[in-house]
mmCIF file of C-alpha atoms in Angstrom:
data_model
loop_
_atom_site.group_PDB
_atom_site.id
_atom_site.type_symbol
_atom_site.label_atom_id
_atom_site.label_comp_id
_atom_site.label_asym_id
_atom_site.label_seq_id
_atom_site.Cartn_x
_atom_site.Cartn_y
_atom_site.Cartn_z
ATOM 1 C CA MET A 14 92.929 42.452 -50.665
ATOM 2 C CA SER A 15 90.390 44.088 -52.631
ATOM 3 C CA PHE A 16 90.026 43.664 -56.351
ATOM 4 C CA SER A 17 87.004 46.443 -56.981
ATOM 5 C CA THR A 18 86.638 47.294 -60.528
ATOM 6 C CA PHE A 19 85.185 51.089 -59.523
ATOM 7 C CA GLY A 20 87.276 51.521 -56.173
ATOM 8 C CA ASN A 21 89.645 54.263 -55.713
ATOM 9 C CA ASP A 22 92.742 52.076 -55.357
ATOM 10 C CA ILE A 23 94.300 49.687 -57.899
ATOM 11 C CA GLN A 24 97.136 47.351 -56.967
ATOM 12 C CA ILE A 25 100.040 47.113 -59.308
ATOM 13 C CA GLY A 26 103.156 44.765 -59.052
ATOM 14 C CA VAL A 27 106.185 46.738 -59.787
ATOM 15 C CA TYR A 28 109.672 45.531 -60.890
ATOM 16 C CA ARG A 29 108.235 42.360 -61.866
ATOM 17 C CA GLY A 30 110.910 42.216 -64.747
ATOM 18 C CA TYR A 31 113.315 41.233 -62.237
ATOM 19 C CA ASN A 32 113.636 38.705 -59.323
ATOM 20 C CA ILE A 33 114.361 40.715 -56.151
ATOM 21 C CA HIS A 34 115.221 39.171 -52.872
ATOM 22 C CA ARG A 35 115.775 42.582 -51.006
ATOM 23 C CA ILE A 36 114.570 45.928 -51.650
ATOM 24 C CA ASP A 37 114.787 49.272 -49.454
ATOM 25 C CA PHE A 38 112.020 51.486 -48.895
ATOM 26 C CA SER A 39 113.271 55.145 -47.912
ATOM 27 C CA TYR A 40 111.351 58.511 -47.118
ATOM 28 C CA ASN A 41 110.635 60.742 -49.767
ATOM 29 C CA GLU A 42 107.419 63.028 -49.015
ATOM 30 C CA GLY A 43 104.930 62.109 -46.139
ATOM 31 C CA SER A 44 105.688 59.834 -43.132
ATOM 32 C CA TYR A 45 104.303 56.027 -43.261
ATOM 33 C CA LEU A 46 102.743 53.576 -40.701
ATOM 34 C CA ILE A 47 104.581 50.501 -40.889
ATOM 35 C CA PHE A 48 102.967 46.942 -40.435
ATOM 36 C CA GLY A 49 104.055 43.535 -40.163
ATOM 37 C CA ASP A 50 101.167 41.349 -40.851
ATOM 38 C CA THR A 51 98.516 43.232 -38.705
ATOM 39 C CA THR A 52 100.865 44.394 -36.039
ATOM 40 C CA ALA A 53 101.902 48.227 -35.995
ATOM 41 C CA PHE A 54 105.547 49.037 -35.770
ATOM 42 C CA GLY A 55 105.581 52.921 -35.530
ATOM 43 C CA ALA A 56 106.157 55.136 -38.444
ATOM 44 C CA LEU A 57 108.792 55.715 -41.392
ATOM 45 C CA LEU A 58 110.069 59.631 -41.198
ATOM 46 C CA PRO A 59 112.319 61.523 -42.431
ATOM 47 C CA ASN A 60 115.950 60.220 -42.998
ATOM 48 C CA GLU A 61 114.807 56.630 -42.260
ATOM 49 C CA PHE A 62 114.510 53.435 -43.976
ATOM 50 C CA VAL A 63 112.871 49.974 -44.083
ATOM 51 C CA SER A 64 114.609 47.003 -45.726
ATOM 52 C CA ILE A 65 112.722 43.770 -46.876
ATOM 53 C CA LYS A 66 114.230 40.447 -47.683
ATOM 54 C CA ARG A 67 112.725 37.437 -48.868
ATOM 55 C CA VAL A 68 113.360 34.368 -46.328
ATOM 56 C CA GLY A 69 111.669 31.419 -47.842
ATOM 57 C CA ASN A 70 107.980 31.834 -47.735
ATOM 58 C CA SER A 71 107.989 34.790 -45.691
ATOM 59 C CA VAL A 72 109.524 37.849 -45.436
ATOM 60 C CA GLU A 73 112.308 39.539 -42.876
ATOM 61 C CA LEU A 74 111.515 43.481 -41.979
ATOM 62 C CA LYS A 75 114.357 45.618 -40.615
ATOM 63 C CA LYS A 76 114.257 49.340 -39.844
ATOM 64 C CA GLY A 77 117.457 50.679 -40.535
ATOM 65 C CA VAL A 78 120.087 48.075 -39.326
ATOM 66 C CA ARG A 79 117.366 46.831 -36.338
ATOM 67 C CA THR A 80 115.708 43.595 -37.225
ATOM 68 C CA ILE A 81 112.025 43.759 -36.324
ATOM 69 C CA GLY A 82 111.021 40.442 -37.356
ATOM 70 C CA THR A 83 109.613 37.879 -40.228
ATOM 71 C CA PHE A 84 106.010 38.165 -41.267
ATOM 72 C CA LYS A 85 103.844 36.787 -44.070
ATOM 73 C CA LYS A 86 103.510 40.444 -45.182
ATOM 74 C CA VAL A 87 104.658 44.009 -44.764
ATOM 75 C CA THR A 88 102.435 46.863 -45.290
ATOM 76 C CA LEU A 89 103.691 50.407 -45.579
ATOM 77 C CA LYS A 90 100.363 52.708 -45.412
ATOM 78 C CA PRO A 91 100.788 56.453 -45.841
ATOM 79 C CA THR A 92 99.323 59.129 -43.773
ATOM 80 C CA GLY A 93 98.520 61.452 -46.267
ATOM 81 C CA THR A 94 97.128 61.640 -49.952
ATOM 82 C CA GLU A 95 100.188 62.726 -51.881
ATOM 83 C CA ASN A 96 102.945 60.828 -49.847
ATOM 84 C CA VAL A 97 105.883 59.135 -51.757
ATOM 85 C CA LEU A 98 108.478 56.492 -51.426
ATOM 86 C CA ARG A 99 111.685 55.968 -53.093
ATOM 87 C CA LEU A 100 112.720 52.339 -53.710
ATOM 88 C CA ARG A 101 115.765 50.729 -53.885
ATOM 89 C CA PRO A 102 116.216 47.122 -54.949
ATOM 90 C CA ARG A 103 119.200 45.937 -53.303
ATOM 91 C CA SER A 104 119.328 42.135 -54.651
ATOM 92 C CA PRO A 105 119.907 42.708 -57.462
ATOM 93 C CA VAL A 106 120.964 46.239 -57.572
ATOM 94 C CA LEU A 107 118.628 48.040 -59.654
ATOM 95 C CA LYS A 108 117.645 52.014 -60.653
ATOM 96 C CA GLU A 109 115.756 53.645 -57.978
ATOM 97 C CA ARG A 110 112.296 54.241 -58.462
ATOM 98 C CA LYS A 111 109.660 57.001 -56.664
ATOM 99 C CA TYR A 112 106.106 55.753 -56.034
ATOM 100 C CA ASN A 113 102.931 57.768 -54.668
ATOM 101 C CA ASP A 114 100.583 55.939 -52.004
ATOM 102 C CA GLY A 115 100.904 52.483 -50.197
ATOM 103 C CA PHE A 116 103.216 49.264 -50.685
ATOM 104 C CA ILE A 117 102.411 45.804 -49.680
ATOM 105 C CA VAL A 118 105.184 43.190 -49.969
ATOM 106 C CA PHE A 119 105.176 39.243 -49.560
ATOM 107 C CA SER A 120 107.133 36.189 -50.829
ATOM 108 C CA GLY A 121 106.192 35.180 -54.100
ATOM 109 C CA THR A 122 107.148 31.880 -55.985
ATOM 110 C CA LYS A 123 110.713 33.040 -56.898
ATOM 111 C CA SER A 124 111.130 36.467 -55.114
ATOM 112 C CA LEU A 125 109.320 39.164 -53.498
ATOM 113 C CA THR A 126 106.296 40.369 -54.471
ATOM 114 C CA ILE A 127 106.305 44.068 -54.436
ATOM 115 C CA VAL A 128 103.001 45.767 -54.734
ATOM 116 C CA ASN A 129 101.961 49.350 -55.136
ATOM 117 C CA ASP A 130 98.332 50.193 -53.317
ATOM 118 C CA VAL A 131 97.702 53.206 -55.393
ATOM 119 C CA SER A 132 94.970 55.593 -56.435
ATOM 120 C CA TYR A 133 93.749 55.376 -59.879
ATOM 121 C CA LYS A 134 95.201 59.350 -60.537
ATOM 122 C CA HIS A 135 98.533 58.280 -59.326
ATOM 123 C CA TYR A 136 98.728 55.375 -61.220
ATOM 124 C CA LEU A 137 97.375 56.965 -64.462
ATOM 125 C CA GLY A 138 99.738 59.800 -64.063
ATOM 126 C CA GLY A 139 102.661 57.476 -64.096
ATOM 127 C CA VAL A 140 101.225 55.386 -66.827
ATOM 128 C CA VAL A 141 100.741 58.475 -69.388
ATOM 129 C CA GLU A 142 104.105 59.791 -68.637
ATOM 130 C CA SER A 143 105.591 56.594 -69.063
ATOM 131 C CA GLU A 144 103.520 55.697 -72.347
ATOM 132 C CA GLY A 145 103.143 59.362 -73.549
ATOM 133 C CA GLY A 146 106.479 61.416 -72.237
ATOM 134 C CA GLY A 147 106.259 65.202 -71.967
ATOM 135 C CA GLY A 148 105.662 68.103 -74.081
ATOM 136 C CA LYS A 149 102.162 66.992 -75.694
ATOM 137 C CA HIS A 150 99.149 68.697 -75.712
ATOM 138 C CA VAL A 151 96.688 68.567 -72.739
ATOM 139 C CA GLU A 152 93.998 66.970 -74.897
ATOM 140 C CA TYR A 153 96.284 64.128 -76.127
ATOM 141 C CA TYR A 154 97.022 63.411 -72.680
ATOM 142 C CA LYS A 155 93.326 63.289 -71.600
ATOM 143 C CA ALA A 156 92.512 60.860 -74.345
ATOM 144 C CA GLN A 157 95.721 58.565 -73.229
ATOM 145 C CA ALA A 158 94.246 58.865 -69.632
ATOM 146 C CA VAL A 159 90.815 57.522 -70.765
ATOM 147 C CA ILE A 160 92.262 54.948 -72.751
ATOM 148 C CA SER A 161 94.648 53.688 -69.657
ATOM 149 C CA ARG A 162 91.845 53.711 -67.165
ATOM 150 C CA THR A 163 89.422 51.547 -69.577
ATOM 151 C CA TYR A 164 91.961 49.269 -70.390
ATOM 152 C CA ALA A 165 92.817 49.062 -66.527
ATOM 153 C CA MET A 166 89.254 48.662 -65.773
ATOM 154 C CA LYS A 167 88.949 45.833 -68.512
ATOM 155 C CA TYR A 168 92.072 43.424 -67.320
ATOM 156 C CA LEU A 169 91.674 44.626 -63.708
ATOM 157 C CA LYS A 170 91.992 40.727 -62.379
ATOM 158 C CA ARG A 171 94.412 39.716 -64.991
ATOM 159 C CA HIS A 172 96.923 38.918 -62.130
ATOM 160 C CA GLN A 173 94.685 38.450 -59.114
ATOM 161 C CA LYS A 174 96.251 34.727 -58.776
ATOM 162 C CA GLU A 175 99.648 36.331 -57.989
ATOM 163 C CA GLY A 176 98.231 39.091 -55.475
ATOM 164 C CA PHE A 177 97.639 42.214 -57.503
ATOM 165 C CA ASN A 178 95.634 43.568 -60.295
ATOM 166 C CA LEU A 179 97.755 44.590 -62.863
ATOM 167 C CA CYS A 180 101.739 44.728 -63.466
ATOM 168 C CA ASP A 181 104.281 47.491 -64.233
ATOM 169 C CA GLN A 182 105.103 45.964 -67.733
ATOM 170 C CA VAL A 183 104.180 46.677 -71.323
ATOM 171 C CA HIS A 184 101.777 43.643 -71.715
ATOM 172 C CA CYS A 185 99.466 45.451 -68.924
ATOM 173 C CA GLN A 186 100.675 49.063 -68.858
ATOM 174 C CA ALA A 187 104.071 50.583 -68.695
ATOM 175 C CA TYR A 188 104.171 52.061 -65.218
ATOM 176 C CA HIS A 189 107.797 52.841 -64.114
ATOM 177 C CA SER A 190 107.667 55.451 -62.071
ATOM 178 C CA LYS A 191 104.757 58.314 -60.263
ATOM 179 C CA LEU A 192 104.314 61.308 -62.321
ATOM 180 C CA ILE A 193 107.417 62.999 -62.241
ATOM 181 C CA TYR A 194 108.000 65.785 -64.925
ATOM 182 C CA THR A 195 104.723 66.879 -66.697
ATOM 183 C CA ASP A 196 102.114 68.882 -64.705
ATOM 184 C CA ASP A 197 100.066 68.871 -67.908
ATOM 185 C CA ILE A 198 99.483 65.459 -67.484
ATOM 186 C CA ARG A 199 98.360 65.827 -63.667
ATOM 187 C CA LYS A 200 96.109 68.030 -64.837
ATOM 188 C CA ALA A 201 94.625 66.268 -67.877
ATOM 189 C CA VAL A 202 94.001 62.937 -65.174
ATOM 190 C CA ASN A 203 92.385 64.913 -62.893
ATOM 191 C CA ALA A 204 90.139 66.790 -65.656
ATOM 192 C CA VAL A 205 88.677 63.242 -66.699
ATOM 193 C CA ASP A 206 88.956 61.789 -63.405
ATOM 194 C CA GLY A 207 86.285 58.608 -63.796
ATOM 195 C CA VAL A 208 85.877 58.659 -67.471
ATOM 196 C CA TYR A 209 86.085 55.190 -69.213
ATOM 197 C CA ILE A 210 84.889 54.178 -72.811
ATOM 198 C CA MET A 211 81.764 51.422 -73.407
ATOM 199 C CA ASP A 212 80.985 49.716 -76.894
ATOM 200 C CA THR A 213 77.672 50.878 -77.442
ATOM 201 C CA VAL A 214 76.939 47.130 -79.302
ATOM 202 C CA SER A 215 78.042 45.048 -76.703
ATOM 203 C CA ASN A 216 77.462 47.179 -73.809
ATOM 204 C CA THR A 217 81.317 46.236 -72.503
ATOM 205 C CA LEU A 218 84.171 47.866 -71.706
ATOM 206 C CA ILE A 219 86.520 48.535 -75.034
ATOM 207 C CA GLU A 220 89.908 47.189 -75.804
ATOM 208 C CA GLY A 221 91.878 49.871 -75.108
ATOM 209 C CA PHE A 222 94.686 49.267 -77.279
ATOM 210 C CA PHE A 223 97.157 51.897 -78.781
ATOM 211 C CA HIS A 224 100.430 52.000 -80.607
ATOM 212 C CA ALA A 225 102.927 54.726 -81.294
ATOM 213 C CA ASN A 226 102.160 55.352 -85.111
ATOM 214 C CA CYS A 227 100.053 53.441 -87.479
ATOM 215 C CA GLY A 228 101.738 54.522 -90.660
ATOM 216 C CA GLY A 229 98.763 56.342 -92.183
ATOM 217 C CA GLN A 230 96.226 53.185 -92.152
ATOM 218 C CA SER A 231 95.074 51.351 -88.832
ATOM 219 C CA SER A 232 95.031 47.498 -88.778
ATOM 220 C CA SER A 233 92.183 45.360 -88.104
ATOM 221 C CA SER A 234 92.184 43.672 -84.870
ATOM 222 C CA ASP A 235 92.264 39.961 -86.436
ATOM 223 C CA TYR A 236 95.366 40.824 -88.437
ATOM 224 C CA VAL A 237 96.973 40.869 -85.031
ATOM 225 C CA TRP A 238 95.021 39.059 -82.811
ATOM 226 C CA LYS A 239 92.473 36.906 -84.721
ATOM 227 C CA GLU A 240 89.654 38.392 -83.169
ATOM 228 C CA ASP A 241 87.595 40.532 -85.443
ATOM 229 C CA ILE A 242 86.519 43.561 -82.907
ATOM 230 C CA PRO A 243 83.904 45.427 -84.602
ATOM 231 C CA TYR A 244 84.815 49.223 -83.271
ATOM 232 C CA LEU A 245 88.569 48.546 -84.399
ATOM 233 C CA GLN A 246 88.155 48.530 -88.079
ATOM 234 C CA PRO A 247 90.864 49.777 -90.507
ATOM 235 C CA PHE A 248 90.925 53.292 -91.829
ATOM 236 C CA LYS A 249 92.925 55.783 -93.099
ATOM 237 C CA ASP A 250 94.951 58.392 -90.528
ATOM 238 C CA THR A 251 96.567 61.359 -92.371
ATOM 239 C CA PHE A 252 97.265 62.877 -88.668
ATOM 240 C CA CYS A 253 100.493 60.493 -88.116
ATOM 241 C CA ILE A 254 101.908 60.585 -91.431
ATOM 242 C CA TYR A 255 104.484 62.893 -91.281
ATOM 243 C CA THR A 256 105.798 62.433 -87.750
ATOM 244 C CA ARG A 257 109.250 60.828 -86.703
ATOM 245 C CA GLN A 258 108.086 57.250 -86.612
ATOM 246 C CA ALA A 259 105.712 57.216 -89.656
ATOM 247 C CA THR A 260 108.222 55.305 -91.958
ATOM 248 C CA TRP A 261 111.206 52.925 -91.502
ATOM 249 C CA GLU A 262 113.823 50.863 -93.743
ATOM 250 C CA LYS A 263 115.547 47.398 -92.790
ATOM 251 C CA ARG A 264 117.537 45.240 -94.648
ATOM 252 C CA ILE A 265 117.840 41.375 -93.921
ATOM 253 C CA PRO A 266 120.079 38.951 -95.475
ATOM 254 C CA LYS A 267 118.043 36.978 -98.081
ATOM 255 C CA ILE A 268 119.399 33.627 -97.110
ATOM 256 C CA GLU A 269 117.653 34.033 -93.564
ATOM 257 C CA TRP A 270 114.318 35.518 -94.763
ATOM 258 C CA ARG A 271 114.408 32.392 -96.930
ATOM 259 C CA LYS A 272 115.217 30.006 -94.257
ATOM 260 C CA PHE A 273 112.434 31.575 -92.242
ATOM 261 C CA LEU A 274 109.790 31.442 -94.827
ATOM 262 C CA VAL A 275 110.919 27.561 -95.786
ATOM 263 C CA ASN A 276 111.201 25.989 -92.602
ATOM 264 C CA ASN A 277 108.352 27.609 -90.833
ATOM 265 C CA TYR A 278 105.882 27.723 -93.442
ATOM 266 C CA PHE A 279 107.076 25.495 -96.033
ATOM 267 C CA TYR A 280 107.451 27.951 -98.980
ATOM 268 C CA PRO A 281 106.971 26.391 -102.041
ATOM 269 C CA ILE A 282 110.456 27.586 -103.251
ATOM 270 C CA GLU A 283 110.525 24.666 -106.111
ATOM 271 C CA ASP A 284 107.821 26.525 -107.844
ATOM 272 C CA SER A 285 109.579 29.028 -110.164
ATOM 273 C CA LEU A 286 106.963 31.110 -110.142
ATOM 274 C CA TYR A 287 107.009 31.514 -106.083
ATOM 275 C CA ARG A 288 110.913 31.186 -105.884
ATOM 276 C CA SER A 289 110.907 34.681 -108.315
ATOM 277 C CA ILE A 290 108.838 36.258 -106.069
ATOM 278 C CA MET A 291 109.963 35.385 -102.671
ATOM 279 C CA TYR A 292 111.399 38.915 -101.923
ATOM 280 C CA THR A 293 108.883 40.975 -103.790
ATOM 281 C CA PHE A 294 105.993 42.139 -101.478
ATOM 282 C CA GLU A 295 103.774 45.234 -102.196
ATOM 283 C CA GLN A 296 101.422 46.491 -99.574
ATOM 284 C CA GLU A 297 99.837 49.771 -100.594
ATOM 285 C CA ASP A 298 96.891 48.909 -97.775
ATOM 286 C CA ARG A 299 97.486 46.886 -95.000
ATOM 287 C CA LYS A 300 97.284 42.980 -95.453
ATOM 288 C CA ALA A 301 97.274 40.472 -92.914
ATOM 289 C CA PHE A 302 99.319 38.028 -95.048
ATOM 290 C CA TYR A 303 102.478 37.715 -96.947
ATOM 291 C CA ILE A 304 102.155 37.495 -100.624
ATOM 292 C CA SER A 305 99.150 35.626 -100.599
ATOM 293 C CA PRO A 306 96.808 34.256 -98.168
ATOM 294 C CA HIS A 307 96.676 31.072 -99.406
ATOM 295 C CA LEU A 308 100.565 30.494 -98.306
ATOM 296 C CA GLY A 309 99.457 31.213 -94.999
ATOM 297 C CA ILE A 310 102.184 33.305 -93.583
ATOM 298 C CA PRO A 311 100.782 35.870 -90.987
ATOM 299 C CA LEU A 312 102.931 39.557 -91.418
ATOM 300 C CA ARG A 313 102.628 39.865 -87.624
ATOM 301 C CA ASP A 314 105.194 36.539 -87.637
ATOM 302 C CA LEU A 315 107.650 38.078 -89.707
ATOM 303 C CA ARG A 316 107.227 41.370 -87.334
ATOM 304 C CA TYR A 317 108.184 39.449 -84.462
ATOM 305 C CA HIS A 318 110.736 37.093 -85.757
ATOM 306 C CA PHE A 319 112.695 39.972 -87.759
ATOM 307 C CA LYS A 320 111.750 42.257 -84.974
ATOM 308 C CA LEU A 321 110.588 44.817 -87.480
ATOM 309 C CA ARG A 322 108.580 48.115 -86.222
ATOM 310 C CA SER A 323 105.552 47.079 -88.051
ATOM 311 C CA THR A 324 104.008 44.753 -90.343
ATOM 312 C CA TYR A 325 102.694 47.445 -92.554
ATOM 313 C CA PHE A 326 105.997 46.950 -94.978
ATOM 314 C CA SER A 327 106.747 46.462 -98.835
ATOM 315 C CA CYS A 328 109.975 44.685 -99.978
ATOM 316 C CA THR A 329 112.216 44.124 -102.817
ATOM 317 C CA PRO A 330 115.540 42.069 -103.539
ATOM 318 C CA ASP A 331 118.819 44.241 -103.452
ATOM 319 C CA GLY A 332 122.035 42.288 -103.879
ATOM 320 C CA GLN A 333 122.282 40.050 -101.227
ATOM 321 C CA ASP A 334 119.630 41.495 -99.131
ATOM 322 C CA VAL A 335 115.879 41.989 -98.735
ATOM 323 C CA LEU A 336 115.123 45.857 -98.553
ATOM 324 C CA LEU A 337 111.973 46.675 -96.285
ATOM 325 C CA LYS A 338 110.330 49.912 -96.552
ATOM 326 C CA GLY A 339 108.026 50.070 -93.631
ATOM 327 C CA LYS A 340 105.415 52.320 -92.197
ATOM 328 C CA GLY A 341 104.401 52.953 -88.553
ATOM 329 C CA PHE A 342 105.637 51.645 -85.181
ATOM 330 C CA GLY A 343 103.448 49.089 -83.302
ATOM 331 C CA HIS A 344 100.672 46.873 -84.082
ATOM 332 C CA GLY A 345 98.474 49.430 -85.544
ATOM 333 C CA VAL A 346 95.281 48.532 -83.565
ATOM 334 C CA GLY A 347 93.029 51.390 -81.929
ATOM 335 C CA LEU A 348 94.598 54.794 -81.022
ATOM 336 C CA CYS A 349 97.679 56.058 -82.968
ATOM 337 C CA GLN A 350 99.683 58.001 -80.348
ATOM 338 C CA GLU A 351 101.434 60.436 -82.500
ATOM 339 C CA GLY A 352 98.290 60.642 -84.597
ATOM 340 C CA ALA A 353 96.167 61.668 -81.563
ATOM 341 C CA MET A 354 99.402 64.047 -80.930
ATOM 342 C CA GLY A 355 98.247 65.513 -84.145
ATOM 343 C CA MET A 356 94.662 65.689 -83.886
ATOM 344 C CA ALA A 357 95.042 67.849 -80.466
ATOM 345 C CA ASN A 358 97.487 70.063 -82.018
ATOM 346 C CA LYS A 359 94.940 70.920 -84.446
ATOM 347 C CA GLY A 360 92.256 71.772 -81.753
ATOM 348 C CA LEU A 361 90.179 68.626 -81.278
ATOM 349 C CA ASN A 362 89.249 67.419 -77.838
ATOM 350 C CA TYR A 363 89.853 64.159 -76.310
ATOM 351 C CA GLN A 364 86.491 63.045 -77.159
ATOM 352 C CA GLN A 365 86.727 63.738 -80.713
ATOM 353 C CA ILE A 366 90.439 62.084 -80.884
ATOM 354 C CA LEU A 367 89.041 58.865 -79.232
ATOM 355 C CA SER A 368 85.810 58.674 -81.395
ATOM 356 C CA PHE A 369 88.071 58.789 -84.403
ATOM 357 C CA TYR A 370 89.638 55.745 -83.606
ATOM 358 C CA PHE A 371 87.121 53.963 -81.823
ATOM 359 C CA GLU A 372 83.797 53.682 -83.768
ATOM 360 C CA GLY A 373 80.240 53.405 -81.974
ATOM 361 C CA ILE A 374 81.571 54.246 -78.192
ATOM 362 C CA GLU A 375 80.344 55.824 -75.685
ATOM 363 C CA PHE A 376 81.730 57.988 -72.672
ATOM 364 C CA ARG A 377 80.785 56.893 -69.072
ATOM 365 C CA HIS A 378 81.335 57.881 -65.632
ATOM 366 C CA TYR A 379 82.242 55.393 -62.879
ATOM 367 C CA PHE A 380 80.745 57.831 -60.349
ATOM 368 C CA GLU A 381 77.430 57.430 -62.123
ATOM 369 C CA LYS A 382 77.799 53.653 -62.135
ATOM 370 C CA LEU A 383 78.636 53.406 -58.724
ATOM 371 C CA PHE A 384 76.472 55.447 -56.890
ATOM 372 C CA PHE A 385 73.340 56.069 -58.967
ATOM 373 C CA ASN A 386 73.096 53.074 -61.294
ATOM 374 C CA GLN A 387 71.900 55.406 -64.360
ATOM 375 C CA GLY A 388 72.233 55.312 -68.014
ATOM 376 C CA PRO A 389 75.005 56.527 -69.415
ATOM 377 C CA TYR A 390 77.096 59.721 -68.469
ATOM 378 C CA LYS A 391 76.979 62.311 -70.758
ATOM 379 C CA VAL A 392 80.821 63.755 -70.194
ATOM 380 C CA GLY A 393 80.059 66.794 -72.297
ATOM 381 C CA ASP A 394 77.732 67.617 -69.112
ATOM 382 C CA PHE A 395 80.232 68.267 -66.651
#
């Protein structure tokens, strides 16, 4: 299996949140050639399906009810460029999904490894729809597609030891089906095909982080991951402050708040001053630590433990509770999706949107790098 950074295809492990032991693939659009290891076993045609079951370190292949044999891997190779398969896990029984292009299935450590061998265009269409949904401006979709391509290129070898490039989970990029509902996403992906982003200082692919809503101010990367990245500095963002995920509230019992602070960070509850301010915290601008840095209580830890929408919150005591009033949704680093949507609606193009969220970047094109090895490609020269 190849892992070319600039190739046309990418291998995505799907259903990675489950241990699947048997799965059916059925015809949806376009025929597929069936291979057990390197041996061809005809084609998958309309009204037909194949079933693949894990048997130890191998996989058993059936076509309909007829057993074909046991192999190290089964490959389903499309005969065209817009072919689609329907996937139905049978053990356990899970919701059906549809994906473009080909599949490779083999036995993993605990279950089947199911790999979608997919073109970047089809992959990015599915990712952008999974991450951004429908009904958005095409320039937003372009921005999300460029970010998603850059992210995929940077982390292309994340799951190489498991036999694929990236997985379908959020820690890579959500990819829960082919593009189904939104034709503007298809248009956007095609319009920016091959475009990715480089940091002009380090001449490396940027960290294409994104989140739902920054709450009006982005976060510094070192507030979240202990690494200061020059092109990911905090700044004010007024494009997202009136959207549906801009603010939130949550109540947490005082006893739970106190227990977490004392047991995990030895909060000085015996000190009368610190005891009096334990439940009071003001955050006009984003901070990294609760109350004071010298206490060593990262806001990110509070967010994860109490399942908060963001680290951008203030709090006050209210009866037996701590009342949190927060802003934004997500880690706050990089592109703010609702802010980018707002910018697109105001007429800004995808390059302007991305340059707003990432400082000192340059847009390049992989065809230029792959075939001509020249300097940075000027996207505006299309």
